[in-house]
PDB file of C-alpha atoms in Angstrom:
ATOM      1  CA  MET P   1     -42.335  14.009  48.581  1.00 73.00           C
ATOM      2  CA  ASP P   2     -42.252  17.753  47.893  1.00 91.00           C
ATOM      3  CA  TYR P   3     -40.401  19.989  50.328  1.00 96.00           C
ATOM      4  CA  PRO P   4     -39.260  23.624  50.268  1.00 95.00           C
ATOM      5  CA  ALA P   5     -35.978  24.567  48.665  1.00 96.00           C
ATOM      6  CA  GLU P   6     -33.211  25.765  50.963  1.00 96.00           C
ATOM      7  CA  PRO P   7     -32.662  27.934  52.874  1.00 97.00           C
ATOM      8  CA  TRP P   8     -35.505  27.373  55.318  1.00 98.00           C
ATOM      9  CA  ASP P   9     -36.612  30.470  57.209  1.00 98.00           C
ATOM     10  CA  LEU P  10     -38.446  29.327  60.334  1.00 98.00           C
ATOM     11  CA  ARG P  11     -39.839  30.871  63.511  1.00 97.00           C
ATOM     12  CA  GLY P  12     -41.100  29.427  66.767  1.00 96.00           C
ATOM     13  CA  HIS P  13     -40.433  28.468  70.369  1.00 96.00           C
ATOM     14  CA  GLY P  14     -37.611  26.191  71.504  1.00 96.00           C
ATOM     15  CA  TYR P  15     -36.633  24.579  74.798  1.00 96.00           C
ATOM     16  CA  VAL P  16     -33.017  23.429  74.897  1.00 96.00           C
ATOM     17  CA  SER P  17     -31.193  21.417  77.548  1.00 97.00           C
ATOM     18  CA  ALA P  18     -27.450  20.715  77.750  1.00 97.00           C
ATOM     19  CA  TRP P  19     -26.028  17.434  79.053  1.00 98.00           C
ATOM     20  CA  LEU P  20     -22.615  15.932  79.763  1.00 98.00           C
ATOM     21  CA  VAL P  21     -22.586  12.335  78.539  1.00 98.00           C
ATOM     22  CA  PRO P  22     -19.680   9.853  78.460  1.00 98.00           C
ATOM     23  CA  VAL P  23     -18.154   9.720  75.003  1.00 97.00           C
ATOM     24  CA  SER P  24     -18.532   5.927  75.100  1.00 97.00           C
ATOM     25  CA  ALA P  25     -22.333   6.320  75.376  1.00 97.00           C
ATOM     26  CA  LEU P  26     -22.755   8.440  72.234  1.00 98.00           C
ATOM     27  CA  PRO P  27     -24.417   7.178  69.049  1.00 97.00           C
ATOM     28  CA  PRO P  28     -22.172   6.918  65.959  1.00 96.00           C
ATOM     29  CA  LEU P  29     -20.912  10.207  64.511  1.00 97.00           C
ATOM     30  CA  PRO P  30     -19.977  10.997  60.896  1.00 96.00           C
ATOM     31  CA  GLU P  31     -16.476  10.124  59.785  1.00 94.00           C
ATOM     32  CA  GLY P  32     -14.179  13.105  60.142  1.00 93.00           C
ATOM     33  CA  VAL P  33     -15.695  14.653  63.276  1.00 97.00           C
ATOM     34  CA  ARG P  34     -14.949  14.100  66.953  1.00 97.00           C
ATOM     35  CA  PRO P  35     -17.031  15.024  69.988  1.00 98.00           C
ATOM     36  CA  VAL P  36     -15.977  18.031  72.016  1.00 96.00           C
ATOM     37  CA  SER P  37     -15.373  16.493  75.426  1.00 94.00           C
ATOM     38  CA  VAL P  38     -14.709  17.602  78.987  1.00 89.00           C
ATOM     39  CA  PHE P  39     -12.916  14.960  81.092  1.00 93.00           C
ATOM     40  CA  GLY P  40     -14.250  12.193  78.859  1.00 95.00           C
ATOM     41  CA  ARG P  41     -17.788  13.577  78.660  1.00 97.00           C
ATOM     42  CA  ALA P  42     -19.323  14.998  75.501  1.00 98.00           C
ATOM     43  CA  VAL P  43     -21.543  18.048  75.354  1.00 97.00           C
ATOM     44  CA  VAL P  44     -25.012  17.027  74.125  1.00 98.00           C
ATOM     45  CA  GLY P  45     -28.040  19.213  73.482  1.00 98.00           C
ATOM     46  CA  THR P  46     -31.668  18.131  73.400  1.00 98.00           C
ATOM     47  CA  ALA P  47     -34.584  20.277  72.299  1.00 98.00           C
ATOM     48  CA  PHE P  48     -38.290  20.378  71.755  1.00 98.00           C
ATOM     49  CA  VAL P  49     -39.126  22.924  69.066  1.00 98.00           C
ATOM     50  CA  ASP P  50     -42.482  24.271  67.922  1.00 98.00           C
ATOM     51  CA  TYR P  51     -42.063  25.833  64.479  1.00 98.00           C
ATOM     52  CA  LEU P  52     -45.000  28.184  64.063  1.00 97.00           C
ATOM     53  CA  PRO P  53     -47.107  29.385  61.133  1.00 96.00           C
ATOM     54  CA  GLY P  54     -45.513  32.445  59.602  1.00 95.00           C
ATOM     55  CA  GLY P  55     -42.309  30.520  58.991  1.00 95.00           C
ATOM     56  CA  LEU P  56     -41.634  28.515  55.856  1.00 96.00           C
ATOM     57  CA  LEU P  57     -42.948  25.260  57.311  1.00 97.00           C
ATOM     58  CA  PRO P  58     -44.839  24.769  60.603  1.00 97.00           C
ATOM     59  CA  TYR P  59     -44.124  21.516  62.456  1.00 98.00           C
ATOM     60  CA  HIS P  60     -42.954  20.061  65.770  1.00 98.00           C
ATOM     61  CA  GLU P  61     -39.513  18.637  66.447  1.00 98.00           C
ATOM     62  CA  LEU P  62     -37.530  16.687  69.025  1.00 98.00           C
ATOM     63  CA  LEU P  63     -33.779  16.335  68.591  1.00 98.00           C
ATOM     64  CA  ALA P  64     -30.499  15.373  70.195  1.00 98.00           C
ATOM     65  CA  ALA P  65     -27.240  16.831  68.914  1.00 98.00           C
ATOM     66  CA  VAL P  66     -23.580  16.451  69.871  1.00 98.00           C
ATOM     67  CA  VAL P  67     -21.098  19.329  69.892  1.00 98.00           C
ATOM     68  CA  VAL P  68     -18.317  18.182  67.567  1.00 98.00           C
ATOM     69  CA  ARG P  69     -15.167  19.459  65.943  1.00 96.00           C
ATOM     70  CA  GLN P  70     -13.703  18.977  62.500  1.00 94.00           C
ATOM     71  CA  GLY P  71     -10.098  19.927  63.011  1.00 90.00           C
ATOM     72  CA  VAL P  72     -10.282  23.319  64.707  1.00 89.00           C
ATOM     73  CA  ARG P  73     -13.838  23.984  63.510  1.00 91.00           C
ATOM     74  CA  VAL P  74     -16.661  23.412  65.988  1.00 95.00           C
ATOM     75  CA  GLY P  75     -20.194  22.492  64.992  1.00 97.00           C
ATOM     76  CA  LEU P  76     -23.163  20.253  65.773  1.00 98.00           C
ATOM     77  CA  THR P  77     -24.037  16.768  64.577  1.00 98.00           C
ATOM     78  CA  ILE P  78     -27.694  15.818  64.955  1.00 98.00           C
ATOM     79  CA  THR P  79     -27.731  12.148  65.946  1.00 98.00           C
ATOM     80  CA  ASP P  80     -31.463  11.671  66.611  1.00 98.00           C
ATOM     81  CA  ILE P  81     -34.416  13.740  65.426  1.00 98.00           C
ATOM     82  CA  TRP P  82     -38.151  13.341  64.980  1.00 98.00           C
ATOM     83  CA  VAL P  83     -40.731  15.608  63.347  1.00 98.00           C
ATOM     84  CA  ASP P  84     -44.443  15.414  62.573  1.00 98.00           C
ATOM     85  CA  SER P  85     -44.140  16.736  59.000  1.00 98.00           C
ATOM     86  CA  PRO P  86     -43.396  14.356  56.104  1.00 97.00           C
ATOM     87  CA  ALA P  87     -42.119  17.344  54.085  1.00 98.00           C
ATOM     88  CA  SER P  88     -39.691  18.274  56.860  1.00 98.00           C
ATOM     89  CA  ARG P  89     -38.540  14.658  57.127  1.00 98.00           C
ATOM     90  CA  ALA P  90     -37.861  14.385  53.391  1.00 98.00           C
ATOM     91  CA  GLY P  91     -36.190  17.790  53.121  1.00 98.00           C
ATOM     92  CA  GLY P  92     -33.984  17.260  56.149  1.00 98.00           C
ATOM     93  CA  ARG P  93     -32.725  13.945  54.829  1.00 98.00           C
ATOM     94  CA  GLU P  94     -32.214  14.917  51.201  1.00 97.00           C
ATOM     95  CA  LEU P  95     -30.934  18.481  51.578  1.00 97.00           C
ATOM     96  CA  TRP P  96     -28.676  18.165  54.625  1.00 98.00           C
ATOM     97  CA  GLY P  97     -28.287  14.508  55.664  1.00 98.00           C
ATOM     98  CA  ILE P  98     -30.277  15.031  58.865  1.00 98.00           C
ATOM     99  CA  PRO P  99     -31.747  11.645  59.906  1.00 98.00           C
ATOM    100  CA  LYS P 100     -35.305  12.805  60.570  1.00 98.00           C
ATOM    101  CA  GLU P 101     -37.988  10.281  61.485  1.00 98.00           C
ATOM    102  CA  LEU P 102     -41.707  10.767  62.100  1.00 98.00           C
ATOM    103  CA  ALA P 103     -43.348  10.899  65.523  1.00 98.00           C
ATOM    104  CA  GLU P 104     -46.468  12.188  67.235  1.00 98.00           C
ATOM    105  CA  PHE P 105     -46.238  15.230  69.499  1.00 98.00           C
ATOM    106  CA  SER P 106     -48.176  16.813  72.322  1.00 98.00           C
ATOM    107  CA  LEU P 107     -46.924  20.288  73.308  1.00 97.00           C
ATOM    108  CA  SER P 108     -48.208  22.957  75.676  1.00 96.00           C
ATOM    109  CA  HIS P 109     -46.454  26.290  76.309  1.00 93.00           C
ATOM    110  CA  GLU P 110     -48.303  27.800  79.255  1.00 87.00           C
ATOM    111  CA  PRO P 111     -47.902  28.229  82.181  1.00 87.00           C
ATOM    112  CA  SER P 112     -44.912  25.852  81.879  1.00 92.00           C
ATOM    113  CA  PHE P 113     -43.801  24.036  78.776  1.00 96.00           C
ATOM    114  CA  THR P 114     -44.654  20.357  78.603  1.00 97.00           C
ATOM    115  CA  GLY P 115     -43.772  18.202  75.629  1.00 98.00           C
ATOM    116  CA  THR P 116     -44.089  14.556  74.687  1.00 98.00           C
ATOM    117  CA  ALA P 117     -42.972  12.801  71.507  1.00 98.00           C
ATOM    118  CA  SER P 118     -43.804   9.200  70.675  1.00 98.00           C
ATOM    119  CA  ASP P 119     -43.240   6.829  67.773  1.00 97.00           C
ATOM    120  CA  GLY P 120     -45.161   4.015  69.444  1.00 95.00           C
ATOM    121  CA  THR P 121     -42.754   4.272  72.369  1.00 97.00           C
ATOM    122  CA  VAL P 122     -42.311   7.456  74.357  1.00 98.00           C
ATOM    123  CA  LEU P 123     -39.128   9.006  72.994  1.00 98.00           C
ATOM    124  CA  ALA P 124     -39.062  11.894  75.455  1.00 98.00           C
ATOM    125  CA  ASP P 125     -41.229  13.904  77.720  1.00 97.00           C
ATOM    126  CA  ALA P 126     -39.974  17.149  79.165  1.00 98.00           C
ATOM    127  CA  ARG P 127     -41.139  19.943  81.414  1.00 97.00           C
ATOM    128  CA  VAL P 128     -39.594  23.402  81.399  1.00 96.00           C
ATOM    129  CA  ALA P 129     -40.624  25.740  84.214  1.00 92.00           C
ATOM    130  CA  GLY P 130     -39.732  29.306  85.131  1.00 84.00           C
ATOM    131  CA  LEU P 131     -40.721  30.721  81.735  1.00 75.00           C
ATOM    132  CA  SER P 132     -42.015  33.997  83.171  1.00 66.00           C
ATOM    133  CA  ARG P 133     -39.013  34.649  85.404  1.00 64.00           C
ATOM    134  CA  GLY P 134     -35.431  35.604  84.854  1.00 60.00           C
ATOM    135  CA  LEU P 135     -33.482  37.972  82.647  1.00 62.00           C
ATOM    136  CA  LYS P 136     -34.186  37.694  78.942  1.00 72.00           C
ATOM    137  CA  LEU P 137     -31.084  38.116  76.798  1.00 71.00           C
ATOM    138  CA  PRO P 138     -30.729  38.612  73.034  1.00 74.00           C
ATOM    139  CA  PHE P 139     -29.021  35.719  71.292  1.00 76.00           C
ATOM    140  CA  PRO P 140     -27.580  36.113  67.817  1.00 83.00           C
ATOM    141  CA  VAL P 141     -26.300  32.612  66.986  1.00 85.00           C
ATOM    142  CA  ARG P 142     -24.266  31.380  64.051  1.00 92.00           C
ATOM    143  CA  GLY P 143     -23.166  27.796  63.718  1.00 95.00           C
ATOM    144  CA  THR P 144     -22.644  24.839  61.425  1.00 97.00           C
ATOM    145  CA  VAL P 145     -24.399  21.472  61.285  1.00 98.00           C
ATOM    146  CA  LEU P 146     -22.120  18.628  60.174  1.00 98.00           C
ATOM    147  CA  GLN P 147     -23.844  15.520  58.804  1.00 98.00           C
ATOM    148  CA  GLU P 148     -23.019  12.589  56.562  1.00 97.00           C
ATOM    149  CA  LEU P 149     -24.635  12.974  53.140  1.00 97.00           C
ATOM    150  CA  GLY P 150     -23.874  10.851  50.101  1.00 93.00           C
ATOM    151  CA  GLY P 151     -20.704   9.440  51.613  1.00 92.00           C
ATOM    152  CA  ALA P 152     -19.248  12.886  52.389  1.00 95.00           C
ATOM    153  CA  LEU P 153     -19.456  15.423  55.198  1.00 96.00           C
ATOM    154  CA  ALA P 154     -22.130  18.054  54.565  1.00 96.00           C
ATOM    155  CA  ARG P 155     -21.636  21.474  56.199  1.00 97.00           C
ATOM    156  CA  THR P 156     -24.801  23.541  56.625  1.00 98.00           C
ATOM    157  CA  PRO P 157     -24.786  26.991  58.240  1.00 97.00           C
ATOM    158  CA  ILE P 158     -27.494  28.017  60.705  1.00 97.00           C
ATOM    159  CA  ARG P 159     -28.308  31.508  61.935  1.00 95.00           C
ATOM    160  CA  ALA P 160     -30.795  32.318  64.679  1.00 93.00           C
ATOM    161  CA  ARG P 161     -31.902  35.346  66.673  1.00 91.00           C
ATOM    162  CA  GLY P 162     -34.371  36.085  69.422  1.00 89.00           C
ATOM    163  CA  THR P 163     -34.242  36.123  73.212  1.00 87.00           C
ATOM    164  CA  ILE P 164     -33.390  33.381  75.695  1.00 87.00           C
ATOM    165  CA  HIS P 165     -33.577  33.007  79.435  1.00 89.00           C
ATOM    166  CA  LEU P 166     -32.580  30.384  81.936  1.00 91.00           C
ATOM    167  CA  ALA P 167     -35.256  27.907  82.958  1.00 93.00           C
ATOM    168  CA  MET P 168     -35.615  24.670  84.899  1.00 93.00           C
ATOM    169  CA  GLY P 169     -35.885  21.548  82.776  1.00 95.00           C
ATOM    170  CA  THR P 170     -36.604  17.902  83.551  1.00 97.00           C
ATOM    171  CA  TRP P 171     -36.500  15.145  80.946  1.00 98.00           C
ATOM    172  CA  ARG P 172     -37.438  11.480  80.708  1.00 98.00           C
ATOM    173  CA  THR P 173     -36.150   9.647  77.637  1.00 98.00           C
ATOM    174  CA  GLY P 174     -36.725   6.255  76.052  1.00 98.00           C
ATOM    175  CA  GLY P 175     -36.886   4.504  72.697  1.00 97.00           C
ATOM    176  CA  GLY P 176     -34.344   6.012  70.326  1.00 97.00           C
ATOM    177  CA  LEU P 177     -33.167   8.370  73.076  1.00 98.00           C
ATOM    178  CA  LYS P 178     -32.669   5.667  75.689  1.00 97.00           C
ATOM    179  CA  TRP P 179     -28.915   6.320  75.538  1.00 98.00           C
ATOM    180  CA  LEU P 180     -29.643   9.510  77.523  1.00 98.00           C
ATOM    181  CA  SER P 181     -31.849   7.913  80.164  1.00 97.00           C
ATOM    182  CA  ALA P 182     -29.090   7.459  82.764  1.00 97.00           C
ATOM    183  CA  TYR P 183     -28.140  11.145  82.696  1.00 97.00           C
ATOM    184  CA  ARG P 184     -29.665  14.521  83.551  1.00 97.00           C
ATOM    185  CA  PRO P 185     -29.284  17.942  81.921  1.00 97.00           C
ATOM    186  CA  PHE P 186     -27.202  20.543  83.738  1.00 96.00           C
ATOM    187  CA  LEU P 187     -28.617  23.603  81.944  1.00 95.00           C
ATOM    188  CA  THR P 188     -31.911  24.526  80.279  1.00 95.00           C
ATOM    189  CA  VAL P 189     -32.842  27.650  78.330  1.00 93.00           C
ATOM    190  CA  ALA P 190     -36.066  28.760  76.690  1.00 93.00           C
ATOM    191  CA  ALA P 191     -36.047  30.627  73.369  1.00 91.00           C
ATOM    192  CA  ARG P 192     -39.421  32.179  72.693  1.00 88.00           C
ATOM    193  CA  ASN P 193     -40.341  33.701  69.329  1.00 90.00           C
ATOM    194  CA  PHE P 194     -36.965  33.015  67.720  1.00 93.00           C
ATOM    195  CA  GLN P 195     -36.199  33.289  64.015  1.00 94.00           C
ATOM    196  CA  LEU P 196     -33.964  30.748  62.293  1.00 96.00           C
ATOM    197  CA  ARG P 197     -32.404  30.368  58.856  1.00 97.00           C
ATOM    198  CA  PHE P 198     -31.202  26.833  58.024  1.00 97.00           C
ATOM    199  CA  GLY P 199     -28.969  26.511  54.974  1.00 96.00           C
ATOM    200  CA  PRO P 200     -28.092  26.644  52.202  1.00 96.00           C
ATOM    201  CA  ARG P 201     -25.643  23.771  52.447  1.00 96.00           C
ATOM    202  CA  ARG P 202     -22.074  24.571  51.450  1.00 90.00           C
ATOM    203  CA  ARG P 203     -21.196  22.621  48.351  1.00 75.00           C
TER     204      ARG P 203
END
């Protein structure tokens, strides 16, 4: 399967929710990282993302990621992720160790965001309201994704910019995200028309 070389320069809309989940409920993490926890609860992020034409590769994405640390360094480990692009699936796995699988998506952005992803079972459906209200703030973001690749820990930088604002999000999860089904997000933000650079991986 052909896929673009890194880095990937992407653009689109994203809807991100933050959760506090018991550490004991988390999926396995790569060796060498530990979850960042608050009173025994890990910080987890979920997102629906619509990568638009004009970026390197347009596709849809659903993911769950855990905020982790490697020593004093803080980053993200993506534990579960689905896309509707075979090229994105192959590139994510081979370039960065991101465990992408394929799913079908139905997304709508107006007047509220609604998103559903299914791989035969509904993985998640989400609604994000309040997109036209609230203060929009610029967000320059730099971070690191930490994944297992070839028996070692791969460190891939990410850089994003755009605007975000607070929103109201509700989620229902199942299938590969059933480990989240007993919990609810405490914060949701919408990032419209963001730009993202993913990679290159640090070797």
